[in-house]
């Protein structure tokens, strides 16, 4: 049983396939990480470090950018991600 | 993997050999259903077109003519009153290929009873002919696949949709055709899809189609971009509109877009296309059926029994719970990806194999259940 789903090798996030408490260890398919906080099933966990302003890559495509530095194992969601289009339009 | 089908006189390929009963006025819809019931295997559709002049006239004419000549059709029997508007549909259908087109007219039959009996007799003769036709080996270019989703859930974007994308990519690589629809669903990801267009002009068409849609929505006073993703989407784990739209668009995998199609218009060559369709499940099926699509794969999170009269419609579940609850509706479960028991590639391969099996004659759950919904799509009100 896999704990996370990697949609594309270029991605810097993986999808949690179960509710993960903090400090859950994932070790599968050449991916090793430890969650830094609780992450619900279906949500994203950082599989690579992402600097503020860099793209969040899912399906190998840019789905938005980081609004702060994100380290491996962190929950990646609306608290640290913004869509590129919407934020452009808001300015 | 080998493919077999019915080679049509105009060079297209069908994977079914239907005799379709198509009424050209809503008042003949009941008669069409009667013919289906009393013939030896004809399929009928019904609709609400009453031939009044409306702004959607051309859209409706193309929908009817296109479905009448879908490559899965051996012959279509038009039930008609005898009006010039009906001639428009029939003449357009004749220009689309060499499907056998039969007309049974109320103006000649004089009564509905007689019309019904004439249509049943013609249908039974055509069905005998159709059954004597043999399948022959078909190239992968014979396949025109429709990609659809309906009743999506939090898993659609990570299970069934990207798994279908794996199958679609494989088909396109083999020389087949695949069509993604639902303009609303790609809103927010159109710039990403445009980058995958085969030329800058096709990329611009993708952007333009979404802009046209968005302008029509804004005209209605709805700001759909600002309200997305919804609270439910965010709870499910979606963070941005791009992410949500990519999840829907991933049914089309990673292949390049060869072109953009208007609703109910067939592609002229092989490859991956985007068609400007409504999100409504059945209206999308009607648009695909009119555009030479001969198999549709339909991913669903909540489960829907919808099927088409002219195309086998394969249902792929996004989650195991629903797939297990309604096995009479679901053909294949992609929930295994979220369960962690199958990879995207493994599940995508199963979808690809099922598409081939269904093309070769295996019946879908929607076919077994007798589902053949048909809706005309309108952009404007039905009266002027």
Short mmCIF file of C-alpha atoms in Angstrom, two decimals:
data_model
loop_
_atom_site.label_atom_id
_atom_site.label_comp_id
_atom_site.label_asym_id
_atom_site.label_seq_id
_atom_site.Cartn_x
_atom_site.Cartn_y
_atom_site.Cartn_z
CA UNK A 1 0.00 0.00 0.00
CA UNK A 2 1.31 3.40 -0.99
CA UNK A 3 0.90 6.27 1.42
CA UNK A 4 1.32 9.00 -1.17
CA UNK A 5 0.67 9.37 -4.89
CA UNK A 6 3.27 10.95 -7.15
CA UNK A 7 1.42 12.15 -10.27
CA UNK A 8 4.49 13.18 -12.27
CA UNK A 9 8.21 12.85 -11.57
CA UNK A 10 8.66 16.59 -12.20
CA UNK A 11 6.23 17.41 -9.37
CA UNK A 12 7.35 19.00 -6.10
CA UNK A 13 4.25 17.74 -4.31
CA UNK A 14 2.70 14.33 -3.68
CA UNK A 15 -0.91 13.49 -2.77
CA UNK A 16 -1.53 11.94 0.67
CA UNK A 17 -3.58 8.77 0.31
CA UNK A 18 -4.42 8.59 4.01
CA UNK A 19 -4.85 11.05 6.87
CA UNK A 20 -1.32 11.61 8.07
CA UNK A 21 -0.46 12.75 11.59
CA UNK A 22 2.67 14.86 12.04
CA UNK A 23 5.94 12.87 11.84
CA UNK A 24 4.49 10.21 9.50
CA UNK A 25 7.36 8.59 7.60
CA UNK A 26 6.91 7.96 3.88
CA UNK A 27 9.42 5.74 2.11
CA UNK A 28 8.31 4.51 -1.29
CA UNK A 29 9.28 4.70 -4.98
CA UNK A 30 12.53 6.64 -4.29
CA UNK A 31 10.65 9.18 -2.21
CA UNK A 32 11.51 9.68 1.44
CA UNK A 33 9.88 12.30 3.62
CA UNK A 34 8.51 12.88 7.11
CA UNK A 35 5.41 15.02 7.52
CA UNK A 36 6.01 18.13 9.61
CA UNK A 37 2.34 18.56 10.48
CA UNK A 38 -0.99 16.79 10.16
CA UNK A 39 -2.16 16.46 6.51
CA UNK A 40 -5.63 15.19 5.52
CA UNK A 41 -6.20 12.48 2.90
CA UNK A 42 -6.35 13.93 -0.61
CA UNK A 43 -4.21 16.95 0.30
CA UNK A 44 -0.70 17.75 -0.92
CA UNK A 45 2.62 17.26 0.85
CA UNK A 46 5.84 18.89 -0.37
CA UNK A 47 8.14 16.24 -1.85
CA UNK A 48 10.85 18.78 -2.74
CA UNK A 49 11.81 22.07 -1.11
CA UNK A 50 10.08 25.08 -2.72
CA UNK A 51 11.28 28.68 -2.29
CA UNK A 52 8.88 31.58 -1.96
CA UNK A 53 7.73 32.61 -5.45
CA UNK A 54 8.66 29.32 -7.10
CA UNK A 55 6.02 27.25 -8.90
CA UNK A 56 4.04 24.45 -7.30
CA UNK A 57 4.25 21.64 -9.85
CA UNK A 58 1.45 19.04 -10.06
CA UNK A 59 0.89 16.74 -13.07
CA UNK A 60 4.18 18.22 -14.30
CA UNK A 61 2.43 21.59 -14.71
CA UNK A 62 2.54 24.81 -12.73
CA UNK A 63 -0.64 25.10 -10.65
CA UNK A 64 0.41 28.22 -8.72
CA UNK A 65 3.31 29.50 -6.66
CA UNK A 66 4.57 29.34 -3.09
CA UNK A 67 3.79 32.41 -0.95
CA UNK A 68 6.50 31.37 1.55
CA UNK A 69 9.38 28.92 1.66
CA UNK A 70 8.08 25.34 1.89
CA UNK A 71 10.20 22.47 3.18
CA UNK A 72 9.85 18.76 2.38
CA UNK A 73 7.06 17.15 4.42
CA UNK A 74 5.01 20.33 4.80
CA UNK A 75 1.32 20.58 3.99
CA UNK A 76 0.94 22.49 0.69
CA UNK A 77 -2.37 24.31 0.50
CA UNK A 78 -4.05 27.72 0.48
CA UNK A 79 -1.95 28.93 3.45
CA UNK A 80 1.25 28.76 1.39
CA UNK A 81 0.06 28.59 -2.24
CA UNK A 82 -1.61 31.11 -4.54
CA UNK A 83 -2.81 30.63 -8.10
CA UNK A 84 -0.74 32.57 -10.64
CA UNK A 85 -3.66 33.87 -12.63
CA UNK A 86 -5.86 35.04 -9.80
CA UNK A 87 -3.06 36.83 -7.97
CA UNK A 88 -2.09 38.59 -11.21
CA UNK A 89 -5.66 39.70 -11.76
CA UNK A 90 -5.98 40.94 -8.20
CA UNK A 91 -3.05 43.34 -8.68
CA UNK B 1 -3.77 -5.44 -28.88
CA UNK B 2 -5.96 -5.90 -31.96
CA UNK B 3 -8.95 -3.82 -32.92
CA UNK B 4 -11.92 -4.83 -35.05
CA UNK B 5 -14.77 -2.74 -36.40
CA UNK B 6 -17.21 -2.04 -39.19
CA UNK B 7 -15.58 -0.26 -42.12
CA UNK B 8 -17.95 2.30 -43.62
CA UNK B 9 -18.17 3.11 -47.33
CA UNK B 10 -16.84 6.61 -46.61
CA UNK B 11 -13.71 5.29 -44.85
CA UNK B 12 -14.83 5.86 -41.27
CA UNK B 13 -15.01 3.04 -38.71
CA UNK B 14 -17.77 1.97 -36.35
CA UNK B 15 -17.57 -0.26 -33.29
CA UNK B 16 -21.31 -0.83 -33.18
CA UNK B 17 -23.74 -1.39 -36.03
CA UNK B 18 -26.86 0.41 -34.91
CA UNK B 19 -30.05 1.21 -36.74
CA UNK B 20 -31.05 4.60 -35.33
CA UNK B 21 -34.59 5.97 -35.26
CA UNK B 22 -34.31 9.76 -35.27
CA UNK B 23 -37.46 11.89 -35.08
CA UNK B 24 -37.08 15.34 -36.65
CA UNK B 25 -39.87 16.90 -34.64
CA UNK B 26 -40.68 16.48 -30.97
CA UNK B 27 -44.19 15.29 -31.85
CA UNK B 28 -42.63 12.19 -33.45
CA UNK B 29 -40.54 11.31 -30.38
CA UNK B 30 -43.13 8.94 -28.93
CA UNK B 31 -43.42 7.16 -32.29
CA UNK B 32 -39.62 6.78 -32.36
CA UNK B 33 -39.63 5.12 -28.95
CA UNK B 34 -42.45 2.80 -30.10
CA UNK B 35 -40.40 1.77 -33.13
CA UNK B 36 -37.46 0.97 -30.88
CA UNK B 37 -39.69 -1.14 -28.65
CA UNK B 38 -41.42 -3.05 -31.46
CA UNK B 39 -38.46 -3.53 -33.82
CA UNK B 40 -35.82 -6.20 -33.46
CA UNK B 41 -33.07 -4.04 -31.97
CA UNK B 42 -33.26 -0.50 -33.34
CA UNK B 43 -32.26 2.35 -31.02
CA UNK B 44 -34.26 5.57 -30.79
CA UNK B 45 -33.62 9.00 -29.36
CA UNK B 46 -36.12 11.67 -28.50
CA UNK B 47 -35.74 15.43 -28.11
CA UNK B 48 -37.69 18.66 -27.87
CA UNK B 49 -36.94 20.34 -31.23
CA UNK B 50 -40.12 21.60 -32.85
CA UNK B 51 -38.50 23.28 -35.86
CA UNK B 52 -39.33 26.80 -34.70
CA UNK B 53 -36.83 29.41 -35.87
CA UNK B 54 -34.33 30.05 -33.09
CA UNK B 55 -30.81 31.42 -32.71
CA UNK B 56 -29.48 27.92 -32.05
CA UNK B 57 -30.84 26.60 -35.36
CA UNK B 58 -27.44 25.68 -36.85
CA UNK B 59 -26.27 24.10 -33.57
CA UNK B 60 -29.36 21.90 -33.53
CA UNK B 61 -29.13 20.99 -37.23
CA UNK B 62 -25.50 19.93 -36.77
CA UNK B 63 -26.32 17.92 -33.64
CA UNK B 64 -29.07 15.97 -35.40
CA UNK B 65 -27.24 15.43 -38.70
CA UNK B 66 -24.02 14.48 -36.92
CA UNK B 67 -25.60 11.88 -34.67
CA UNK B 68 -27.56 10.46 -37.63
CA UNK B 69 -24.25 9.78 -39.36
CA UNK B 70 -22.12 8.69 -36.39
CA UNK B 71 -19.80 5.91 -37.61
CA UNK B 72 -21.41 3.45 -35.18
CA UNK B 73 -24.63 3.78 -37.20
CA UNK B 74 -25.37 1.30 -39.98
CA UNK B 75 -28.51 3.19 -41.02
CA UNK B 76 -30.67 6.01 -39.70
CA UNK B 77 -34.42 6.17 -40.20
CA UNK B 78 -35.60 9.78 -40.00
CA UNK B 79 -39.18 10.16 -38.85
CA UNK B 80 -40.36 13.40 -40.44
CA UNK B 81 -43.36 15.56 -41.09
CA UNK B 82 -42.26 16.67 -44.56
CA UNK B 83 -41.01 20.22 -43.88
CA UNK B 84 -38.07 22.20 -45.37
CA UNK B 85 -36.35 22.43 -41.95
CA UNK B 86 -36.11 18.64 -41.96
CA UNK B 87 -34.54 18.76 -45.43
CA UNK B 88 -31.78 20.91 -43.96
CA UNK B 89 -30.91 18.17 -41.43
CA UNK B 90 -31.11 15.39 -44.00
CA UNK B 91 -29.06 17.26 -46.61
CA UNK B 92 -26.37 18.07 -44.05
CA UNK B 93 -26.34 14.40 -42.95
CA UNK B 94 -25.89 13.34 -46.61
CA UNK B 95 -22.89 15.67 -46.89
CA UNK B 96 -21.23 14.06 -43.84
CA UNK B 97 -20.61 10.63 -45.35
CA UNK B 98 -22.28 7.57 -46.74
CA UNK B 99 -24.41 6.40 -43.83
CA UNK B 100 -27.66 4.83 -45.11
CA UNK B 101 -30.34 7.44 -44.57
CA UNK B 102 -34.00 6.46 -44.81
CA UNK B 103 -36.95 8.84 -44.55
CA UNK B 104 -40.37 7.87 -43.31
CA UNK B 105 -42.69 10.82 -43.63
CA UNK B 106 -46.00 11.51 -41.94
CA UNK B 107 -47.11 13.40 -45.03
CA UNK B 108 -46.95 10.09 -46.94
CA UNK B 109 -47.98 7.74 -44.14
CA UNK B 110 -51.04 9.92 -43.35
CA UNK B 111 -51.32 8.52 -39.81
CA UNK B 112 -48.96 7.99 -36.89
CA UNK B 113 -49.95 4.30 -36.77
CA UNK B 114 -49.02 3.82 -40.40
CA UNK B 115 -45.79 5.83 -39.95
CA UNK B 116 -44.84 3.63 -37.02
CA UNK B 117 -45.51 0.42 -38.95
CA UNK B 118 -43.57 1.65 -42.01
CA UNK B 119 -40.61 2.52 -39.78
CA UNK B 120 -40.70 -0.84 -37.98
CA UNK B 121 -40.70 -2.71 -41.30
CA UNK B 122 -37.79 -0.67 -42.63
CA UNK B 123 -35.90 -1.03 -39.34
CA UNK B 124 -36.26 -4.81 -39.29
CA UNK B 125 -34.96 -5.12 -42.86
CA UNK B 126 -31.99 -2.87 -42.05
CA UNK B 127 -31.29 -4.75 -38.82
CA UNK B 128 -31.08 -8.02 -40.77
CA UNK B 129 -28.61 -6.40 -43.16
CA UNK B 130 -26.61 -4.91 -40.27
CA UNK B 131 -26.36 -8.27 -38.49
CA UNK B 132 -24.94 -9.95 -41.60
CA UNK B 133 -22.03 -7.47 -41.71
CA UNK B 134 -18.73 -8.79 -40.40
CA UNK B 135 -16.18 -7.02 -38.26
CA UNK B 136 -12.77 -6.67 -39.87
CA UNK B 137 -9.35 -5.70 -38.49
CA UNK B 138 -9.26 -1.96 -37.86
CA UNK B 139 -6.30 0.42 -37.49
CA UNK B 140 -5.95 2.47 -34.29
CA UNK B 141 -6.76 5.55 -36.38
CA UNK B 142 -10.34 4.14 -36.49
CA UNK B 143 -10.82 5.20 -32.88
CA UNK B 144 -12.32 8.59 -32.01
CA UNK B 145 -12.48 8.69 -28.22
CA UNK B 146 -14.63 11.13 -26.23
CA UNK B 147 -13.31 12.20 -22.79
CA UNK B 148 -15.95 13.19 -20.28
CA UNK B 149 -16.42 13.59 -16.55
CA UNK B 150 -19.57 14.10 -14.51
CA UNK B 151 -20.42 14.02 -10.83
CA UNK B 152 -16.77 14.71 -9.98
CA UNK B 153 -15.37 14.38 -6.47
CA UNK B 154 -12.12 15.14 -4.62
CA UNK B 155 -10.53 12.06 -6.22
CA UNK B 156 -11.45 12.76 -9.87
CA UNK B 157 -8.30 14.81 -10.45
CA UNK B 158 -5.90 12.29 -8.91
CA UNK B 159 -7.40 8.94 -9.94
CA UNK B 160 -9.79 8.44 -12.87
CA UNK B 161 -8.98 11.61 -14.82
CA UNK B 162 -5.18 11.25 -14.99
CA UNK B 163 -5.55 7.47 -15.49
CA UNK B 164 -7.83 8.17 -18.47
CA UNK B 165 -5.13 10.60 -19.61
CA UNK B 166 -2.64 7.72 -19.69
CA UNK B 167 -5.02 5.77 -21.96
CA UNK B 168 -5.73 8.82 -24.14
CA UNK B 169 -2.02 9.52 -24.59
CA UNK B 170 -1.44 5.92 -25.63
CA UNK B 171 -4.29 6.07 -28.15
CA UNK B 172 -3.09 9.37 -29.64
CA UNK B 173 0.46 7.97 -29.87
CA UNK B 174 -0.95 5.01 -31.82
CA UNK B 175 -2.57 7.31 -34.37
CA UNK B 176 -6.05 7.57 -32.86
CA UNK B 177 -8.13 10.61 -32.00
CA UNK B 178 -9.24 11.86 -28.61
CA UNK B 179 -11.58 14.77 -27.81
CA UNK B 180 -11.71 16.69 -24.53
CA UNK B 181 -14.78 18.86 -23.89
CA UNK B 182 -16.30 21.05 -21.18
CA UNK B 183 -15.06 24.59 -21.62
CA UNK B 184 -16.05 25.58 -18.09
CA UNK B 185 -13.87 22.83 -16.66
CA UNK B 186 -10.64 24.09 -18.26
CA UNK B 187 -11.18 27.71 -17.20
CA UNK B 188 -8.05 28.71 -15.29
CA UNK B 189 -5.83 26.12 -16.97
CA UNK B 190 -6.38 27.29 -20.55
CA UNK B 191 -2.98 29.00 -20.69
CA UNK B 192 -1.32 25.72 -19.65
CA UNK B 193 -3.26 23.73 -22.26
CA UNK B 194 -2.49 26.38 -24.90
CA UNK B 195 1.22 25.73 -24.35
CA UNK B 196 0.58 22.14 -25.41
CA UNK B 197 -0.99 23.20 -28.72
CA UNK B 198 0.67 22.01 -31.90
CA UNK B 199 0.85 25.60 -33.23
CA UNK B 200 0.56 29.04 -31.67
CA UNK B 201 -2.67 29.55 -33.64
CA UNK B 202 -4.28 26.47 -32.06
CA UNK B 203 -3.07 27.66 -28.64
CA UNK B 204 -4.75 31.00 -29.23
CA UNK B 205 -7.98 29.20 -30.21
CA UNK B 206 -7.97 27.42 -26.84
CA UNK B 207 -7.54 30.78 -25.06
CA UNK B 208 -10.24 32.38 -27.25
CA UNK B 209 -12.81 29.65 -26.67
CA UNK B 210 -12.45 30.02 -22.90
CA UNK B 211 -12.56 33.84 -23.15
CA UNK B 212 -15.74 33.59 -25.23
CA UNK B 213 -17.28 31.34 -22.61
CA UNK B 214 -16.18 33.60 -19.78
CA UNK B 215 -17.60 36.68 -21.52
CA UNK B 216 -20.96 34.93 -21.87
CA UNK B 217 -20.92 34.01 -18.18
CA UNK B 218 -19.90 37.52 -17.10
CA UNK B 219 -22.76 38.83 -19.22
CA UNK B 220 -25.05 36.82 -16.97
CA UNK B 221 -23.46 38.51 -13.95
CA UNK B 222 -21.63 35.43 -12.68
CA UNK B 223 -17.96 35.72 -11.69
CA UNK B 224 -16.99 32.08 -11.91
CA UNK B 225 -13.21 32.60 -11.79
CA UNK B 226 -13.33 34.55 -8.53
CA UNK B 227 -15.49 31.94 -6.82
CA UNK B 228 -13.19 29.03 -7.63
CA UNK B 229 -12.08 26.71 -6.21
CA UNK B 230 -15.15 26.33 -4.04
CA UNK B 231 -15.07 25.81 -0.28
CA UNK B 232 -15.77 22.09 -0.84
CA UNK B 233 -12.90 21.88 -3.33
CA UNK B 234 -10.55 23.50 -0.80
CA UNK B 235 -11.64 21.09 1.93
CA UNK B 236 -10.92 18.27 -0.52
CA UNK B 237 -7.37 19.55 -0.96
CA UNK B 238 -7.53 21.76 -4.07
CA UNK B 239 -5.62 25.01 -3.55
CA UNK B 240 -5.97 26.96 -6.81
CA UNK B 241 -8.29 27.25 -9.83
CA UNK B 242 -5.43 26.06 -12.07
CA UNK B 243 -5.16 22.90 -9.98
CA UNK B 244 -8.87 22.19 -10.19
CA UNK B 245 -9.01 22.76 -13.94
CA UNK B 246 -5.85 20.74 -14.56
CA UNK B 247 -7.55 17.89 -12.70
CA UNK B 248 -10.38 17.90 -15.25
CA UNK B 249 -8.13 18.50 -18.26
CA UNK B 250 -5.85 15.60 -17.29
CA UNK B 251 -8.40 13.28 -18.93
CA UNK B 252 -6.53 14.38 -22.05
CA UNK B 253 -3.16 13.35 -20.62
CA UNK B 254 -0.06 15.17 -21.78
CA UNK B 255 -0.38 14.96 -25.57
CA UNK B 256 -0.21 17.99 -27.85
CA UNK B 257 -3.49 19.57 -28.96
CA UNK B 258 -3.96 19.22 -32.72
CA UNK B 259 -6.97 21.50 -32.92
CA UNK B 260 -10.07 23.12 -31.42
CA UNK B 261 -13.56 22.08 -32.51
CA UNK B 262 -16.83 23.92 -32.39
CA UNK B 263 -19.65 21.99 -30.70
CA UNK B 264 -20.92 18.99 -32.72
CA UNK B 265 -18.28 19.40 -35.46
CA UNK B 266 -16.08 16.42 -36.36
CA UNK B 267 -12.26 16.56 -36.45
CA UNK B 268 -10.73 16.35 -39.93
CA UNK B 269 -7.65 14.32 -38.96
CA UNK B 270 -6.25 12.26 -36.08
CA UNK B 271 -4.89 13.70 -32.84
CA UNK B 272 -6.01 15.30 -29.59
CA UNK B 273 -8.71 17.99 -29.80
CA UNK B 274 -10.54 20.33 -27.51
CA UNK B 275 -14.27 20.79 -28.25
CA UNK B 276 -16.21 23.79 -26.96
CA UNK B 277 -19.03 21.99 -25.14
CA UNK B 278 -21.31 22.72 -22.22
CA UNK B 279 -20.61 20.95 -18.93
CA UNK B 280 -24.01 19.21 -19.07
CA UNK B 281 -23.24 15.49 -19.33
CA UNK B 282 -25.82 14.56 -21.94
CA UNK B 283 -25.40 17.67 -24.08
CA UNK B 284 -21.71 16.85 -24.18
CA UNK B 285 -22.47 13.28 -25.29
CA UNK B 286 -24.71 14.67 -28.04
CA UNK B 287 -21.89 16.95 -29.22
CA UNK B 288 -19.42 14.05 -29.24
CA UNK B 289 -21.90 11.75 -31.02
CA UNK B 290 -22.27 14.37 -33.74
CA UNK B 291 -18.48 14.59 -34.14
CA UNK B 292 -17.66 10.98 -35.15
CA UNK B 293 -16.80 9.92 -31.59
CA UNK B 294 -17.29 6.15 -31.54
CA UNK B 295 -16.47 5.45 -27.86
CA UNK B 296 -16.70 7.71 -24.82
CA UNK B 297 -15.02 7.20 -21.47
CA UNK B 298 -16.86 8.95 -18.67
CA UNK B 299 -15.19 9.36 -15.27
CA UNK B 300 -17.48 9.83 -12.30
CA UNK B 301 -17.13 10.35 -8.57
CA UNK B 302 -20.73 10.09 -7.52
CA UNK B 303 -21.84 7.61 -10.20
CA UNK B 304 -24.19 8.35 -13.06
CA UNK B 305 -25.92 5.84 -15.33
CA UNK B 306 -25.90 8.13 -18.42
CA UNK B 307 -25.27 6.58 -21.80
CA UNK B 308 -25.62 7.41 -25.47
CA UNK B 309 -27.70 5.83 -28.25
CA UNK B 310 -24.83 6.03 -30.71
CA UNK B 311 -21.67 5.50 -28.63
CA UNK B 312 -20.71 2.92 -26.02
CA UNK B 313 -20.05 4.95 -22.85
CA UNK B 314 -17.54 3.45 -20.41
CA UNK B 315 -17.94 4.53 -16.77
CA UNK B 316 -14.79 4.82 -14.68
CA UNK B 317 -15.19 5.35 -10.94
CA UNK B 318 -12.88 7.76 -9.09
CA UNK B 319 -13.26 5.99 -5.74
CA UNK B 320 -13.60 2.39 -4.58
CA UNK B 321 -16.51 3.04 -2.23
CA UNK B 322 -18.82 4.19 -5.04
CA UNK B 323 -17.54 1.56 -7.50
CA UNK B 324 -18.38 -1.14 -4.97
CA UNK B 325 -21.79 0.35 -4.14
CA UNK B 326 -23.09 0.57 -7.73
CA UNK B 327 -21.38 -2.13 -9.81
CA UNK B 328 -24.32 -2.12 -12.25
CA UNK B 329 -23.24 1.36 -13.40
CA UNK B 330 -19.45 1.24 -13.15
CA UNK B 331 -17.27 -0.53 -15.75
CA UNK B 332 -13.88 0.08 -14.13
CA UNK B 333 -12.58 1.34 -10.79
CA UNK B 334 -9.75 3.88 -10.64
CA UNK B 335 -10.20 4.30 -6.89
CA UNK B 336 -7.43 1.73 -6.54
CA UNK B 337 -4.98 4.57 -7.25
CA UNK B 338 -6.13 6.43 -4.14
CA UNK B 339 -6.20 3.14 -2.21
CA UNK B 340 -2.50 2.83 -3.01
CA UNK B 341 -2.93 -0.60 -4.60
CA UNK B 342 -2.42 0.44 -8.24
CA UNK B 343 -0.30 3.07 -9.96
CA UNK B 344 -1.73 5.59 -12.41
CA UNK B 345 0.06 3.78 -15.23
CA UNK B 346 -1.28 0.36 -14.23
CA UNK B 347 -4.83 1.66 -13.99
CA UNK B 348 -4.48 3.67 -17.20
CA UNK B 349 -3.43 0.48 -18.99
CA UNK B 350 -6.61 -1.23 -17.74
CA UNK B 351 -8.69 1.65 -19.12
CA UNK B 352 -6.88 1.40 -22.46
CA UNK B 353 -7.49 -2.35 -22.62
CA UNK B 354 -11.17 -1.88 -21.71
CA UNK B 355 -11.58 0.71 -24.48
CA UNK B 356 -10.24 -1.87 -26.93
CA UNK B 357 -12.46 -4.65 -25.53
CA UNK B 358 -15.54 -2.42 -25.76
CA UNK B 359 -14.57 -1.42 -29.31
CA UNK B 360 -14.33 -5.12 -30.13
CA UNK B 361 -17.88 -5.71 -28.93
CA UNK B 362 -17.91 -6.04 -25.13
CA UNK B 363 -21.03 -4.27 -23.87
CA UNK B 364 -20.74 -1.42 -21.36
CA UNK B 365 -22.87 -1.18 -18.22
CA UNK B 366 -24.72 1.76 -19.80
CA UNK B 367 -25.55 -0.37 -22.86
CA UNK B 368 -26.65 -3.30 -20.70
CA UNK B 369 -28.83 -0.93 -18.68
CA UNK B 370 -30.46 0.46 -21.83
CA UNK B 371 -29.24 4.01 -21.20
CA UNK B 372 -29.31 6.19 -24.27
CA UNK B 373 -29.97 9.72 -23.26
CA UNK B 374 -30.00 12.52 -25.83
CA UNK B 375 -30.31 16.26 -25.27
CA UNK B 376 -30.03 19.12 -27.70
CA UNK B 377 -27.72 21.88 -26.48
CA UNK B 378 -28.83 25.49 -26.70
CA UNK B 379 -26.86 28.64 -25.96
CA UNK B 380 -29.93 30.83 -26.08
CA UNK B 381 -33.53 30.48 -24.97
CA UNK B 382 -35.66 28.15 -27.06
CA UNK B 383 -37.92 30.96 -28.31
CA UNK B 384 -37.05 34.33 -29.74
#
